[in-house]
Coordinates of C-alpha atoms and ligand atoms in Angstrom, one line a residue:
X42 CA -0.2 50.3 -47.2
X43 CA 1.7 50.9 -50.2
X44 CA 0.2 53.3 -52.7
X45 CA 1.1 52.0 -56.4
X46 CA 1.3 53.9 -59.5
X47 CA -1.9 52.6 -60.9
X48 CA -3.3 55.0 -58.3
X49 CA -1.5 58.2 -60.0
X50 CA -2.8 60.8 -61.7
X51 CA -0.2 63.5 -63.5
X52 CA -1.3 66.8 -64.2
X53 CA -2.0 67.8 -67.9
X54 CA 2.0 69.2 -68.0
X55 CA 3.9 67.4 -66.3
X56 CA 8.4 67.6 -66.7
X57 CA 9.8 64.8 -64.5
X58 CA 12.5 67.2 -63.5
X59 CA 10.3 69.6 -61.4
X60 CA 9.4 67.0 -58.5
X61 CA 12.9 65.2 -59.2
X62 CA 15.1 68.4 -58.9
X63 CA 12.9 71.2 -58.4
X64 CA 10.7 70.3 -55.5
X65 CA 13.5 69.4 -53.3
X66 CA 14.7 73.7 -52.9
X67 CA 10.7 73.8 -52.2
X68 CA 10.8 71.4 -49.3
X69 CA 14.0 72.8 -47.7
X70 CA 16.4 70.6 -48.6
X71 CA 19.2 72.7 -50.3
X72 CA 21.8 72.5 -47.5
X73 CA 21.1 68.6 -47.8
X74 CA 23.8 66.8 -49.5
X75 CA 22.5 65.1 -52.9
X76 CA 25.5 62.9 -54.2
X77 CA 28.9 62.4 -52.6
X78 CA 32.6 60.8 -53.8
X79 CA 35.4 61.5 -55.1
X80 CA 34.6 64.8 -56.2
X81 CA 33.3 66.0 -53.0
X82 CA 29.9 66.5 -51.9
X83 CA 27.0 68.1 -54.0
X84 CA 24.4 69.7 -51.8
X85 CA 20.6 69.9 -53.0
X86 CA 20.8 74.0 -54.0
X87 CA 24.0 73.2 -55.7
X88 CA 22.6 70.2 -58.4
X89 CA 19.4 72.7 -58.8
X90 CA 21.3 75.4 -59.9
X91 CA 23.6 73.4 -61.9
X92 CA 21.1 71.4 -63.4
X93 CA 19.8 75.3 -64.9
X94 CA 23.3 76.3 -65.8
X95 CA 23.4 72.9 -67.7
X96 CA 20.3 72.9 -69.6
X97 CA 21.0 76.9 -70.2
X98 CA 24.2 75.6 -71.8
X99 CA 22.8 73.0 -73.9
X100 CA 20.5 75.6 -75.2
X101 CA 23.0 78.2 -76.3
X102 CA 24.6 74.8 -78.4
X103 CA 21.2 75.8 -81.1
X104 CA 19.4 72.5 -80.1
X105 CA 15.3 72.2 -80.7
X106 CA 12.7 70.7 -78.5
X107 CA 13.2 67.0 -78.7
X108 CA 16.8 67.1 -80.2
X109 CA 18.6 63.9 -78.9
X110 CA 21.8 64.7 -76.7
X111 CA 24.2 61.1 -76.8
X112 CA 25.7 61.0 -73.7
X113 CA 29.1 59.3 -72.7
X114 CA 30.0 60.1 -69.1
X115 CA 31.6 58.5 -66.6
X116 CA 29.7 58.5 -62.9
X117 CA 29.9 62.1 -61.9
X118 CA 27.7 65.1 -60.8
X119 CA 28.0 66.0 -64.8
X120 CA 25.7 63.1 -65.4
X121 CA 23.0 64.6 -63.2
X122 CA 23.6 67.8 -64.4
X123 CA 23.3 67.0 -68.1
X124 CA 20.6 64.3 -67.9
X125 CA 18.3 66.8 -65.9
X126 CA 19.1 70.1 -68.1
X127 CA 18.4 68.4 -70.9
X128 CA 15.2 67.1 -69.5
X129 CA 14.1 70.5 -68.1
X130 CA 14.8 72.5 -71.1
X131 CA 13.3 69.7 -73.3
X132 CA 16.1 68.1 -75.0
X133 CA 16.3 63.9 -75.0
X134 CA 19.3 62.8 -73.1
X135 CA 20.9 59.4 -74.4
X136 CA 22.9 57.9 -72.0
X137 CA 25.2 55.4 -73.5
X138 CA 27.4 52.6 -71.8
X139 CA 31.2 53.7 -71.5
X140 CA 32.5 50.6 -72.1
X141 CA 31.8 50.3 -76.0
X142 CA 34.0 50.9 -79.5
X143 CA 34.1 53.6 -81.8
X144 CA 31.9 51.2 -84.0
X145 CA 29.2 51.0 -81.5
X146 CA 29.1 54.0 -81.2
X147 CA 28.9 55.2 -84.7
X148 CA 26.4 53.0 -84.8
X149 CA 23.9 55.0 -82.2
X150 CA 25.1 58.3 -83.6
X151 CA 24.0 57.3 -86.7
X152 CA 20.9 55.6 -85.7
X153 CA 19.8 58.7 -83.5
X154 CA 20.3 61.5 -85.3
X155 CA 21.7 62.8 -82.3
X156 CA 22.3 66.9 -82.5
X157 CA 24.7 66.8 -79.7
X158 CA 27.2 63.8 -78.3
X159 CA 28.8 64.8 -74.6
X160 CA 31.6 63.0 -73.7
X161 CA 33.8 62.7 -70.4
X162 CA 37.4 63.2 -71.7
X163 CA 38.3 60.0 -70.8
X164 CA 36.0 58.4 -73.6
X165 CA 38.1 61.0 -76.2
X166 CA 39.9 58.1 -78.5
X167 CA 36.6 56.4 -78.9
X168 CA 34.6 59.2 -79.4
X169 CA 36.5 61.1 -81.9
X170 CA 37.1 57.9 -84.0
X171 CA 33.1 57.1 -83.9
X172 CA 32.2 60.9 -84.7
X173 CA 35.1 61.0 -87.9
X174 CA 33.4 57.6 -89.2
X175 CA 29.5 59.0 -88.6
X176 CA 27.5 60.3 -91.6
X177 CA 25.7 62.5 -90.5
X178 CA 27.6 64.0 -87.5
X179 CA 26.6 65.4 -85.1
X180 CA 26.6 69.0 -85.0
X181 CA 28.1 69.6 -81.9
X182 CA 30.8 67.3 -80.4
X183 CA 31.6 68.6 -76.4
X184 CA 34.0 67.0 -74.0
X185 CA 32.2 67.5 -70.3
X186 CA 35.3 69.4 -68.6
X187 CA 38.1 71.3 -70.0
X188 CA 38.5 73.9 -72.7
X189 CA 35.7 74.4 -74.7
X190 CA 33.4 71.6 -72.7
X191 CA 30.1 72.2 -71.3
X192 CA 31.0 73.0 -67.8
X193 CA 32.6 76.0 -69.9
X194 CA 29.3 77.0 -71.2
X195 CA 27.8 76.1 -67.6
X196 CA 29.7 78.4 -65.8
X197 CA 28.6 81.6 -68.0
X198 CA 25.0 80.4 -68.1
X199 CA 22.1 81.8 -65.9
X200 CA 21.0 79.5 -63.0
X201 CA 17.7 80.3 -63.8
X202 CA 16.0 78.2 -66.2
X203 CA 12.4 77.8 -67.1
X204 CA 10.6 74.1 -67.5
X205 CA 9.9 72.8 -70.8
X206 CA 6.1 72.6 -70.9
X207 CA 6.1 68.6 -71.2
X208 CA 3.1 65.9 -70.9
X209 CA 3.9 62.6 -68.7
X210 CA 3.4 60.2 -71.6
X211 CA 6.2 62.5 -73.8
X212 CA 9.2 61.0 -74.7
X213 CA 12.1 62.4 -72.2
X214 CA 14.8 59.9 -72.1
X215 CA 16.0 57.0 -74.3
X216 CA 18.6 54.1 -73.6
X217 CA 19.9 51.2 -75.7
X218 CA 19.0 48.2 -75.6
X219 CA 20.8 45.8 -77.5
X220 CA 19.6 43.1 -79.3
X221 CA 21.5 39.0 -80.4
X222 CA 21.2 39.7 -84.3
X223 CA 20.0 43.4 -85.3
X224 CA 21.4 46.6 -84.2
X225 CA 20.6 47.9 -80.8
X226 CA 17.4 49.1 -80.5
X227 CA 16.8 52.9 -78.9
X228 CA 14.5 52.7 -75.9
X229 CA 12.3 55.6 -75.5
X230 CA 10.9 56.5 -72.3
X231 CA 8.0 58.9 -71.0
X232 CA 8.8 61.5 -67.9
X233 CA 6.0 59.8 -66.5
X234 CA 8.3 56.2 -66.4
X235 CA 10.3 57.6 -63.8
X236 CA 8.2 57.8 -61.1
X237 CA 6.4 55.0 -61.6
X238 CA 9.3 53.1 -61.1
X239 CA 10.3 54.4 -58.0
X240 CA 6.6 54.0 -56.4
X241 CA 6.5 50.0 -57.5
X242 CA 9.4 48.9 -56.8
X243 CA 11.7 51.7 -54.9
X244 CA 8.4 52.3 -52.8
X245 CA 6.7 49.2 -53.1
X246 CA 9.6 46.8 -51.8
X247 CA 13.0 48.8 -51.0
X248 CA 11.2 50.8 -48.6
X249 CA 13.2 53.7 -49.0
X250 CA 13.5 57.2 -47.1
X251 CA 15.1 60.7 -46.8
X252 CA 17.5 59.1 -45.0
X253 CA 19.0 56.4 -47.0
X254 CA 22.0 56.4 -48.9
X255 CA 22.6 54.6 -52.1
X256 CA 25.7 53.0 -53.6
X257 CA 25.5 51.4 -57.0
X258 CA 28.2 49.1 -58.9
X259 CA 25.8 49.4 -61.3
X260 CA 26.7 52.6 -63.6
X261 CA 24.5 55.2 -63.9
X262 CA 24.3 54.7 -68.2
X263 CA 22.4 51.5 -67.1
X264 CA 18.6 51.6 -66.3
X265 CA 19.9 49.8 -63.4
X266 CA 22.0 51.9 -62.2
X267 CA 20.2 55.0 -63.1
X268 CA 17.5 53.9 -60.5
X269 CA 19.5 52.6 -57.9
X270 CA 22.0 55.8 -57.9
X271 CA 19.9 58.9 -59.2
X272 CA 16.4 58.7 -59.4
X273 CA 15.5 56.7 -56.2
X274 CA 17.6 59.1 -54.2
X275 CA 16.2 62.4 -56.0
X276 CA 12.6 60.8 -55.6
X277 CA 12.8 60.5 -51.7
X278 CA 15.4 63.6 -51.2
X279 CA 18.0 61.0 -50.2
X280 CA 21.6 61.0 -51.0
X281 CA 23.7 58.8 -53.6
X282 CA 27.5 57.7 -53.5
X283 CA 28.9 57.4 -57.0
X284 CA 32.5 56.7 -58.0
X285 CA 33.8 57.2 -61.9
X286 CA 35.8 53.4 -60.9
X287 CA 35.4 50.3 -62.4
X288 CA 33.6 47.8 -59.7
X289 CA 35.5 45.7 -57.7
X290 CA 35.3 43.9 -54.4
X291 CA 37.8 46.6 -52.7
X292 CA 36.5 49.8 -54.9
X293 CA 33.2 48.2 -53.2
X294 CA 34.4 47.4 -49.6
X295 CA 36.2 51.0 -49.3
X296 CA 33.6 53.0 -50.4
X297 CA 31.0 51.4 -48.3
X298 CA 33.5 51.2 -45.3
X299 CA 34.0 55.1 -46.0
X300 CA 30.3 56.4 -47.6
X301 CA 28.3 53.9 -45.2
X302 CA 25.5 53.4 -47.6
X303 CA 22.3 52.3 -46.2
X304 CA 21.3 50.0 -49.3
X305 CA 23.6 48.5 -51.6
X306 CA 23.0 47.5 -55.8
X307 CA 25.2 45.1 -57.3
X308 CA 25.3 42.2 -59.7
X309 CA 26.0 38.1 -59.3
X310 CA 29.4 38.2 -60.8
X311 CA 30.3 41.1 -58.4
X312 CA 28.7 39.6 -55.5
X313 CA 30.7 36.0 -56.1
X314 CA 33.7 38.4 -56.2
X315 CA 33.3 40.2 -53.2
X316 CA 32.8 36.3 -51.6
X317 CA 36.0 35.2 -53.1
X318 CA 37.7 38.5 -51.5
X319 CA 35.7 38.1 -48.0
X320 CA 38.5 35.0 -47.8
X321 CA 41.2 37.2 -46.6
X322 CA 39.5 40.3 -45.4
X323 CA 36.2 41.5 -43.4
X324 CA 34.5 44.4 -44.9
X325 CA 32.6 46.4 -42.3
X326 CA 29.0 46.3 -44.1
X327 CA 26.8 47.6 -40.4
X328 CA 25.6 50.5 -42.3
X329 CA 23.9 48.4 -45.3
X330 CA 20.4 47.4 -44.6
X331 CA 19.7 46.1 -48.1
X332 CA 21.9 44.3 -50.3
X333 CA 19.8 44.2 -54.5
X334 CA 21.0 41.8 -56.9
X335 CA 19.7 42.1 -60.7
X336 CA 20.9 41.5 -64.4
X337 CA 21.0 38.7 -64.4
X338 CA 20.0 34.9 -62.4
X339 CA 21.7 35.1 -58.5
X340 CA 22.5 31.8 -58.3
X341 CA 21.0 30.3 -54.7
X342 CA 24.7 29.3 -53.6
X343 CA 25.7 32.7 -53.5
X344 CA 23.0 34.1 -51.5
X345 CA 23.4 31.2 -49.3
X346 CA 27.3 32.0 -48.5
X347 CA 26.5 35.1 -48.3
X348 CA 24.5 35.2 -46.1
X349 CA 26.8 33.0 -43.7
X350 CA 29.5 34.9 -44.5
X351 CA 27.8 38.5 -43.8
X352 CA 24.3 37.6 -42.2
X353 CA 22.7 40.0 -45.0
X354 CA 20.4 38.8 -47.5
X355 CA 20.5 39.8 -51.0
X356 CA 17.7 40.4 -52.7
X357 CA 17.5 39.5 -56.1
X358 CA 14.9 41.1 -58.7
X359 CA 14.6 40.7 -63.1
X360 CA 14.6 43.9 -64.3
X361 CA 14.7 45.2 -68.5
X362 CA 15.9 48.6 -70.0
X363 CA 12.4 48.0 -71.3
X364 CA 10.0 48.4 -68.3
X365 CA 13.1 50.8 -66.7
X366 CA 13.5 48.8 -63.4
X367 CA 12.9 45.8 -61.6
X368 CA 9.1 44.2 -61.9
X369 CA 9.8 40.6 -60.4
X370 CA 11.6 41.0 -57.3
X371 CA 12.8 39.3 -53.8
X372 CA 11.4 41.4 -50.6
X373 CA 12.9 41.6 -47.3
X374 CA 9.9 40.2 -45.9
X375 CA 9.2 37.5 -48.6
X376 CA 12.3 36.0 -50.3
X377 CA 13.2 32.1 -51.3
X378 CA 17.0 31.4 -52.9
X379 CA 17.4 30.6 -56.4
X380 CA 14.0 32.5 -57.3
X381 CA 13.5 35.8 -59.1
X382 CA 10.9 36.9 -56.7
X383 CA 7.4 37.6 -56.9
X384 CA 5.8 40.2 -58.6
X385 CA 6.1 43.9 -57.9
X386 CA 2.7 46.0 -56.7
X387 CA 2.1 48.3 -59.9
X388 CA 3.1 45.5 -62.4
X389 CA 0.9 42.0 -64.4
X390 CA 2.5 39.2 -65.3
X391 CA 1.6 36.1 -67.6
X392 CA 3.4 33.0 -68.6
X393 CA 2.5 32.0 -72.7
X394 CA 2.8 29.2 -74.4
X395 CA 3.7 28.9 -78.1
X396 CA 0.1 29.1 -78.9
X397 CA 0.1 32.6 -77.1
X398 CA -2.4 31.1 -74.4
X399 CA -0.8 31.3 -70.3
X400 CA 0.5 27.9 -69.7
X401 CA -0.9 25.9 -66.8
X402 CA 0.9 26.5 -63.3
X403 CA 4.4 24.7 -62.7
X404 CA 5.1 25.0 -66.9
X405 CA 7.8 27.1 -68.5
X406 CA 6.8 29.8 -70.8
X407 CA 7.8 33.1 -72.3
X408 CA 7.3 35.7 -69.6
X409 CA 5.5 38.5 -70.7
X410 CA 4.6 42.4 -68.3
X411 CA 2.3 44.5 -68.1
X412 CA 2.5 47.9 -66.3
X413 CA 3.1 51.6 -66.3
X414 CA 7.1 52.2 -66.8
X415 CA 7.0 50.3 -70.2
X416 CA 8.9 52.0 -72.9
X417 CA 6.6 53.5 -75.3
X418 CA 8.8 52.0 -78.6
X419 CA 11.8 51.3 -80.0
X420 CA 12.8 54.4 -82.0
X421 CA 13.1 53.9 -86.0
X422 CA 12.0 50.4 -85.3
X423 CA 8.5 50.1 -85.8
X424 CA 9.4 46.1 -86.5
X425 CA 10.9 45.2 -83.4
X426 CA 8.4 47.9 -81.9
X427 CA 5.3 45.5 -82.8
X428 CA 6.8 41.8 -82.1
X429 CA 7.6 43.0 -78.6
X430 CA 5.1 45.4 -77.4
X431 CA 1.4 44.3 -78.0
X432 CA -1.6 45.5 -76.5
X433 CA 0.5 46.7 -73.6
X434 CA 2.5 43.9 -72.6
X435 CA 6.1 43.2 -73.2
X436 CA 8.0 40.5 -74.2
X437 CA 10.7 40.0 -72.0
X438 CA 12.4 37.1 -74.2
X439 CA 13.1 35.0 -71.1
X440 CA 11.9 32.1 -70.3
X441 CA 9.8 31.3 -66.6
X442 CA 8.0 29.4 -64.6
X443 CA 5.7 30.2 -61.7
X444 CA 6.4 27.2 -58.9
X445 CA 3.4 26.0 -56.7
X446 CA 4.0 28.8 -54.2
X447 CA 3.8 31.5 -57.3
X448 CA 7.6 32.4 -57.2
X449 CA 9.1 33.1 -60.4
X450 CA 11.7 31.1 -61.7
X451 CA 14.1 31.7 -64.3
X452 CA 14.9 29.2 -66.9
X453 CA 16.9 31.5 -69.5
X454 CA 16.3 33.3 -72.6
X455 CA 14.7 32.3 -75.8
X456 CA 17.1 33.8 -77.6
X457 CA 21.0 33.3 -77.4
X458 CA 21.7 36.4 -75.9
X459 CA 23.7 36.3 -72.5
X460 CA 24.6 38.3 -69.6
X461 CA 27.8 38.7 -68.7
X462 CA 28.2 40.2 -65.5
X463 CA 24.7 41.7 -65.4
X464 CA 26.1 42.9 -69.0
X465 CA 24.7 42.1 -72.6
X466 CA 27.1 39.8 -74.8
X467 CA 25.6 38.8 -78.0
X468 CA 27.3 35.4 -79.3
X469 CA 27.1 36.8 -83.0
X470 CA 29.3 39.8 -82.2
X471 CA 31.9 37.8 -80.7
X472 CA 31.7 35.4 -83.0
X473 CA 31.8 37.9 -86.1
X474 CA 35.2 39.5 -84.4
X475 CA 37.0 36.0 -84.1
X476 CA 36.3 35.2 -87.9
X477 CA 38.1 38.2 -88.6
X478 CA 41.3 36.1 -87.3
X479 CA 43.1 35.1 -90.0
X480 CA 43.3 31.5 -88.3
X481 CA 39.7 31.2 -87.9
X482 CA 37.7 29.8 -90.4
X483 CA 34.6 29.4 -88.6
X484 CA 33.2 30.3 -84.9
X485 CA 30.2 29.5 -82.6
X486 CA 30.0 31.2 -79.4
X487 CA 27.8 29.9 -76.5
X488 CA 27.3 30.4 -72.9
X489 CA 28.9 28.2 -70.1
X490 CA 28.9 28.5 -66.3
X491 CA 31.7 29.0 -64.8
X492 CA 32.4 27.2 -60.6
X493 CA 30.0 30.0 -59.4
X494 CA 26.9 29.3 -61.6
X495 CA 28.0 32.7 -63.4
X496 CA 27.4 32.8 -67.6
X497 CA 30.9 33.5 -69.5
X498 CA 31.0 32.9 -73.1
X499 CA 32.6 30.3 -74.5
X500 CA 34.1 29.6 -78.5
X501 CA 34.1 27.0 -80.4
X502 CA 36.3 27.2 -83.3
X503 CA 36.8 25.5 -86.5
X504 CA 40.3 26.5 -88.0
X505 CA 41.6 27.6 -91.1
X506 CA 43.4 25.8 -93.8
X507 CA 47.3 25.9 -92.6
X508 CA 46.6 27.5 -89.3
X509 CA 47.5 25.5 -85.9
X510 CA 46.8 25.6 -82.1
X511 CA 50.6 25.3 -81.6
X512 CA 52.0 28.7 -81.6
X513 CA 50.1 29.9 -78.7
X514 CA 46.9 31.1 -81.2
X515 CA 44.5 30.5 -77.9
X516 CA 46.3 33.5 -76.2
X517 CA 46.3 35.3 -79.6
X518 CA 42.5 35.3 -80.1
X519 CA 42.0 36.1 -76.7
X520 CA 44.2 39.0 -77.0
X521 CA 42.7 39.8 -80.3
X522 CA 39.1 39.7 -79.1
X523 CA 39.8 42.0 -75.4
X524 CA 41.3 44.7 -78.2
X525 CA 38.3 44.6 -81.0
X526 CA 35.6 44.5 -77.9
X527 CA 34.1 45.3 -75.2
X528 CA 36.1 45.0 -72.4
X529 CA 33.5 42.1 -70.9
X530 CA 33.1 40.0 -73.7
X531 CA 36.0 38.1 -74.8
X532 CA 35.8 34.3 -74.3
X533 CA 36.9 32.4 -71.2
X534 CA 37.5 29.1 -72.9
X535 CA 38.2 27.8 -76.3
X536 CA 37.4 24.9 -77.9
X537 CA 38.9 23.9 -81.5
X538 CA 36.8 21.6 -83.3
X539 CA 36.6 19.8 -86.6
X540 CA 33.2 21.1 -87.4
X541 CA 30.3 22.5 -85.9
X542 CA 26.6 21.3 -85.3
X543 CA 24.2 23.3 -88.3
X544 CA 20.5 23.3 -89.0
X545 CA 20.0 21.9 -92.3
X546 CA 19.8 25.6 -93.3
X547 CA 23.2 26.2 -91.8
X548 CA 22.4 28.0 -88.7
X549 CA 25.1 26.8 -85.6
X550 CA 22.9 25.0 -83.0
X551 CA 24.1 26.4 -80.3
X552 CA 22.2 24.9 -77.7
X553 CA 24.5 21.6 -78.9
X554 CA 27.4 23.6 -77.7
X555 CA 26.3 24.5 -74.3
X556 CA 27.4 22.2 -71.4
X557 CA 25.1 21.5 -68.3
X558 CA 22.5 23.7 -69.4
Ligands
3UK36 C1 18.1 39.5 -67.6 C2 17.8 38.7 -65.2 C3 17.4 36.6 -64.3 C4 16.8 39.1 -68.2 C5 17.9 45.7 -65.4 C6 17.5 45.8 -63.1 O1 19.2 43.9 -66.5 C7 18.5 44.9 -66.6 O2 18.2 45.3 -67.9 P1 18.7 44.8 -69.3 O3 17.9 45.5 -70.3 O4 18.5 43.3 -69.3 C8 17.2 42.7 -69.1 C9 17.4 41.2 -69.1 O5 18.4 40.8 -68.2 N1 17.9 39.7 -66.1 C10 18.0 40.9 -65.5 N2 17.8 40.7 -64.1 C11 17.7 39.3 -64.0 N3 17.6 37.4 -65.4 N4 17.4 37.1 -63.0 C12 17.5 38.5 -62.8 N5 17.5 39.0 -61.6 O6 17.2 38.3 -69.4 C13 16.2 40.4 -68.6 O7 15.2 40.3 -69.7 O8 20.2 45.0 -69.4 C14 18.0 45.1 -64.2 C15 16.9 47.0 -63.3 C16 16.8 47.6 -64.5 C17 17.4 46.9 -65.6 N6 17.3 47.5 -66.8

């Protein structure tokens, strides 16, 4: 019987860091290795105490209960460390993707108020631009290693550190989310969020034990990856595998051939990958008992040749930033290709129609959830806080149906985000960087798949007066976009065009752009 998190009760106080990094020095587990990699390994007593030494440091920094701490680090024990002491001493750590722009992040400094930003020195050029450009800074700007970091102030601070005196339902941690138009939108979430994901769905369908181990391609700055690689492994006393690398198929083959993870979270894209690699060589995956899929739609070919190819299934599961983890999933026990999944113990679903009412079985709708990890609002955004939350169920903004044997199935999103590689791409950002071009007059960005079933964008583009296609311009904007953005979201295909198909109000009509969709 699984017990879901409807069945919970916390106590009056409760800080999410005493059962996730406390308890485990109460149970015995010190001498028990908590996260391994490049680095070495990290035993339980040692992430404890430097989980104190961390929040201890953060507290000699002059920061006040429920101060926001940005956070842009790289997969390593800092993150734990950090993320935890901030948690236990009270403090709100942000964790913020690593792949982003000095704008961006000007943008969330800004938005945040943040007191503190923590950055892995890697992250320096993009940092320091975004903190010169803020107004207001933040008053203290700290590399995680080297002179002057944190683990500076760490290693003078006491390991003893007493817990904030927290309630479940406080806010503890925030992630961005971002949105296709506005800016991105700060999730907040309670301590209580945490476990309740692990008991639906880590609990509920993973199964998971002491013993597993747990390998992510999924970064830890993702509510993804901060699941699959931290607090799923913390919540059973299990160990995690994480690597500062970018993902690829032999990053992934290597560390699993090496680590010999027990469960393994990756994305579509990476999965298709790892297939396309599997041509020339044979990973050994015998230690792997569960291959996750989320982000966005596994296409049923994949899993398919995968399967063939490695006699694993993958299991895929719809996840948001908003409800913290996955709510629809696949099980080992009750899976069908080219479906979401059903729905996870601990979570409600309903289908609605435009006129708000659940559509009749078999219909596509807007997919709306109900349960106990939902984020409690968007911060500074009491707009996009009441279109999306109401009366406790969320707004997904992608579209579903429920087939006759009450699988979900995905049918895209009502709005013209994408996912590109189980990574947000809004069309208008990429869009507003090629009209910077000189050449470009006008640009519409839509999403096409590509051979595997996989969502890249594509841009259409209307060119400006003396500019032509002959001097190599496509290789231009291409170079032009992978310098101004992220390094995911540059298009994979141009198109120039004479004009573009517009509303009568002048909105682009993208969904005339897109091909076999
Ligand atoms: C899309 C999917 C179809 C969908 C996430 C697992 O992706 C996560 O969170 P994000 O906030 O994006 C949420 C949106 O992504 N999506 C995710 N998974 C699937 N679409 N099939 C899927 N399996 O549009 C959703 O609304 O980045 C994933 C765990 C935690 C997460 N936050």
């Amino acid at each position: 019987e699984t017990q879901t998190s409807d069945e919970v009760r916390f106590s009056e106080k409760f800080n999410v860091a005493v059962p996730f990094i406390d308890r485990h020095l109460d149970e015995q587990r010190g001498e028990k290795t908590a996260i391994f990699g490049e680095f070495g390994e990290i035993s339980y007593y040692e992430l404890v105490e430097q989980v104190n030494r961390g929040g201890n440091a953060l507290k000699t920094l002059g920061l006040s209960t429920g101060d926001r701490v940005l956070m842009v680090v790289k997969d390593c024990p800092e993150f734990f460390y950090l993320f935890w002491g901030c948690i236990k001493a009270g403090f709100v750590p942000v964790p913020l993707n690593t792949l982003l722009k000095a704008k961006d992040y000007k943008i969330m400094i800004e938005d945040s108020k943040c007191t503190a930003i923590i950055y892995s020195p890697e992250f320096n050029g993009e940092i320091e631009t975004a903190v010169k450009l803020s107004n207001p800074q933040p008053k203290r700007v700290l590399k995680t290693l080297g002179k002057e970091s944190i683990s500076e102030l760490m290693e003078s601070a006491s390991t003893f550190l007493s817990v904030a005196p927290t309630a479940a339902d406080d806010d503890c941690f925030w992630l961005y989310s971002s949105g296709s138009t506005g800016q991105p939108k700060g999730t907040v979430h309670a301590h209580k969020d945490i476990p309740v994901t692990c008991i639906n769905y880590a609990d509920g369908v993973l199964d998971i034990g002491e013993k597993d181990i747990f390998f992510s391609a999924a970064k830890l700055f993702f509510a993804y990856g901060l699941g699959n690689a931290m607090t799923f492994p913390l919540w059973v006393g299990a160990t995690a595998v994480i690597s500062a690398l970018p993902p690829s198929p032999k990053m992934t083959f290597e560390i699993i051939e090496a680590y010999k993870p027990t469960i393994f979270f990756g994305v579509p894209t990476l999965y298709a990958a790892q297939l396309q690699a599997m041509e020339k060589e044979k990973p050994n995956f015998s230690s792997v008992r569960i291959f996750v899929s989320a982000g966005e739609a596994l296409p049923g070919d994949i899993l398919r040749r995968w399967r063939e190819k490695t006699g694993g299934v993958i299991l895929d599961g719809i996840g948001s930033t908003e409800v913290l983890h996955i709510f629809i999933s696949n099980s080992y026990r009750d899976h069908k290709a080219g479906a979401s999944g059903r729905l996870v113990p601990g979570y409600k679903a309903k289908i609605i129609g435009e006129d708000n009412k659940p559509v009749v079985q078999g219909e596509p709708g807007a997919l709306m959830i109900q349960g106990n990890s939902i984020a409690k609002y968007y911060w500074n955004n009491p707009k996009k806080t009441a279109e999306t939350i109401q009366e406790g169920w969320i707004n997904t903004g992608d579209t579903y149906y429920q087939d006759e044997e009450n699988y979900f199935i995905y049918c895209g999103r009502s709005d013209d985000m994408m996912k590109v590689g189980g990574i947000w791409c809004s069309p208008f950002e990429i869009e507003a960087k090629l009209i910077e071009h000189p050449a470009v007059l006008e640009a519409a960005v839509v999403a096409r798949p590509d051979k595997d079933e996989l969502i890249k964008p594509e841009a259409f583009i209307i060119l400006a007066d003396g500019a032509n296609t002959s001097q190599n311009l496509e290789a231009e904007l291409l170079e032009f976009c992978k310098k101004g953005l992220a390094r995911y979201k540059y298009p994979r295909w141009f198109t120039f065009v004479e004009e573009l198909p517009k509303t009568a109000t002048g909105k682009i009509q993208r969904f005339l752009l897109r091909k076999n969709m």
